[in-house]
XYZ file of C-alpha atoms in Angstrom:
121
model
C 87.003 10.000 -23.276
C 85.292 13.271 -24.407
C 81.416 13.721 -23.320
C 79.353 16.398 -25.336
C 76.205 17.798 -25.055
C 74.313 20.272 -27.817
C 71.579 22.785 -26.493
C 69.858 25.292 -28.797
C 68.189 23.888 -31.155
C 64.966 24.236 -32.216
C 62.088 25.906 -35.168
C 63.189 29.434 -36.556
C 61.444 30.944 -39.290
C 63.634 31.793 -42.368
C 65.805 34.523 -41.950
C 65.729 33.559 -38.323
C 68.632 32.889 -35.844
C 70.017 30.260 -33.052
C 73.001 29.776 -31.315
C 73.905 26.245 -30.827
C 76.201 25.441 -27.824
C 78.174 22.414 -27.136
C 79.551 21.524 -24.052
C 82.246 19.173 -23.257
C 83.402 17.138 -20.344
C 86.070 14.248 -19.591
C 89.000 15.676 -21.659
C 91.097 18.827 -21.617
C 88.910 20.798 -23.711
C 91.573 23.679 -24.480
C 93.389 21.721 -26.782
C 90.736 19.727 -28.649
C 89.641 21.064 -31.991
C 85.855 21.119 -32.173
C 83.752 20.715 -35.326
C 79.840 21.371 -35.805
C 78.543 18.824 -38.406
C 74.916 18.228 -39.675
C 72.635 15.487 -41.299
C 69.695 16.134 -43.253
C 67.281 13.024 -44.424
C 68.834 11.199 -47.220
C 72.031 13.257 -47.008
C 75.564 12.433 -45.706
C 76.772 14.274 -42.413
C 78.727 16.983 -43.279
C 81.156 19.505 -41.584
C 79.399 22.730 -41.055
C 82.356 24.279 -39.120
C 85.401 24.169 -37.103
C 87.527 25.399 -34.965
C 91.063 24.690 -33.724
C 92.700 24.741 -29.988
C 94.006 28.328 -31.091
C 91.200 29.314 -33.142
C 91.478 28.930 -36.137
C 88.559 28.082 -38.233
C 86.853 26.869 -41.251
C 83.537 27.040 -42.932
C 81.566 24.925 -45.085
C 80.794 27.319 -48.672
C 76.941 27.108 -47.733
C 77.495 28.629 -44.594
C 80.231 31.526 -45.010
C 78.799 34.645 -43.934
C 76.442 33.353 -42.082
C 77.278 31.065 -39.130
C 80.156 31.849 -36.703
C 81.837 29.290 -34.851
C 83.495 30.247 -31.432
C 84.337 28.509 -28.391
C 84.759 29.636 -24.496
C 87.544 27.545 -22.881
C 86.809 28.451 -19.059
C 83.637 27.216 -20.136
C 84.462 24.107 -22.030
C 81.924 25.203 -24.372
C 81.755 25.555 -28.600
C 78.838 27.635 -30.075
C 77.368 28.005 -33.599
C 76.232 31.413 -34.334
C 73.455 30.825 -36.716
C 71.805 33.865 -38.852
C 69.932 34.471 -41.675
C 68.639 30.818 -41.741
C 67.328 29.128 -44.595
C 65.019 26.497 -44.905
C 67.698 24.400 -46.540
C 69.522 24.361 -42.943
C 67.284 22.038 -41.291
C 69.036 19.245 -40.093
C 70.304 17.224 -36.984
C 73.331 19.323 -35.889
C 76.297 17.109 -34.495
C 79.253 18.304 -32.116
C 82.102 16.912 -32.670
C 85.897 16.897 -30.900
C 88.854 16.094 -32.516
C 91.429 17.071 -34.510
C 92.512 20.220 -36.587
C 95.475 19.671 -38.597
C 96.756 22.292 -41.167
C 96.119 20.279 -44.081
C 93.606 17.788 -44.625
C 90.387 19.075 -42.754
C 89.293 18.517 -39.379
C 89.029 15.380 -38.321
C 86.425 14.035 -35.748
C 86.942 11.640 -33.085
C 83.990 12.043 -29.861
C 80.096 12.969 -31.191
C 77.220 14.619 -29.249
C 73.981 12.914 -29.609
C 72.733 15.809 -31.686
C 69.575 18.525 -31.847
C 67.531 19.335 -34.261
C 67.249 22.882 -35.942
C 64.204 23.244 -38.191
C 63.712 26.390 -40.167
C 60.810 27.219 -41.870
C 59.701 29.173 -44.636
């Protein structure tokens, strides 16, 4: 069993930044893969980013350039680097552990409860 919990969230103007954080408890946090997802209204949650046990990682095309995912394993903790926010990023951001396999995509298995980013323009 894997517990998470995001901090960070919040209202940025556009252009704006926030780092999320994500911490996890319960498991052996070194070798999960870990995963930032997010859910807009009316929209299907989608992977944002993610990152393997040895750091390997993977963005979603609306992001690239712009977030950075990272994680801190004496601190059990995963962070999304957020800049140059756009409007279009609001959303309910979801951390997620799992697995990271080399083909096929990260796959989740343990969610946070999830915080809100807002950006406005």
């Amino acid at each position: 069993q894997v517990q998470l919990v995001e901090s960070g969230g919040g209202l940025v103007q556009a252009g704006g930044s926030l780092r999320l954080s994500c911490a996890a408890s319960g498991s052996t946090f070194s070798s999960n893969a870990m995963g930032w997802y997010r859910q807009s209204p009316g929209n299907q949650r989608e992977l944002v980013a993610a990152i393997s046990s040895r750091g390997r990682t993977n963005y979603a095309d609306s992001v690239k350039g712009r977030f950075t995912i990272s994680r801190d394993n004496a601190k059990n903790t995963v962070y999304l680097q957020m800049n140059s926010l756009k409007p279009e990023d609001t959303a309910v951001y979801y951390c997620s552990a799992g697995s990271f396999p080399l083909v096929g995509g990260f796959l989740p298995g343990y969610w946070g409860q999830g915080i809100q980013v807002t950006v406005s323009s």
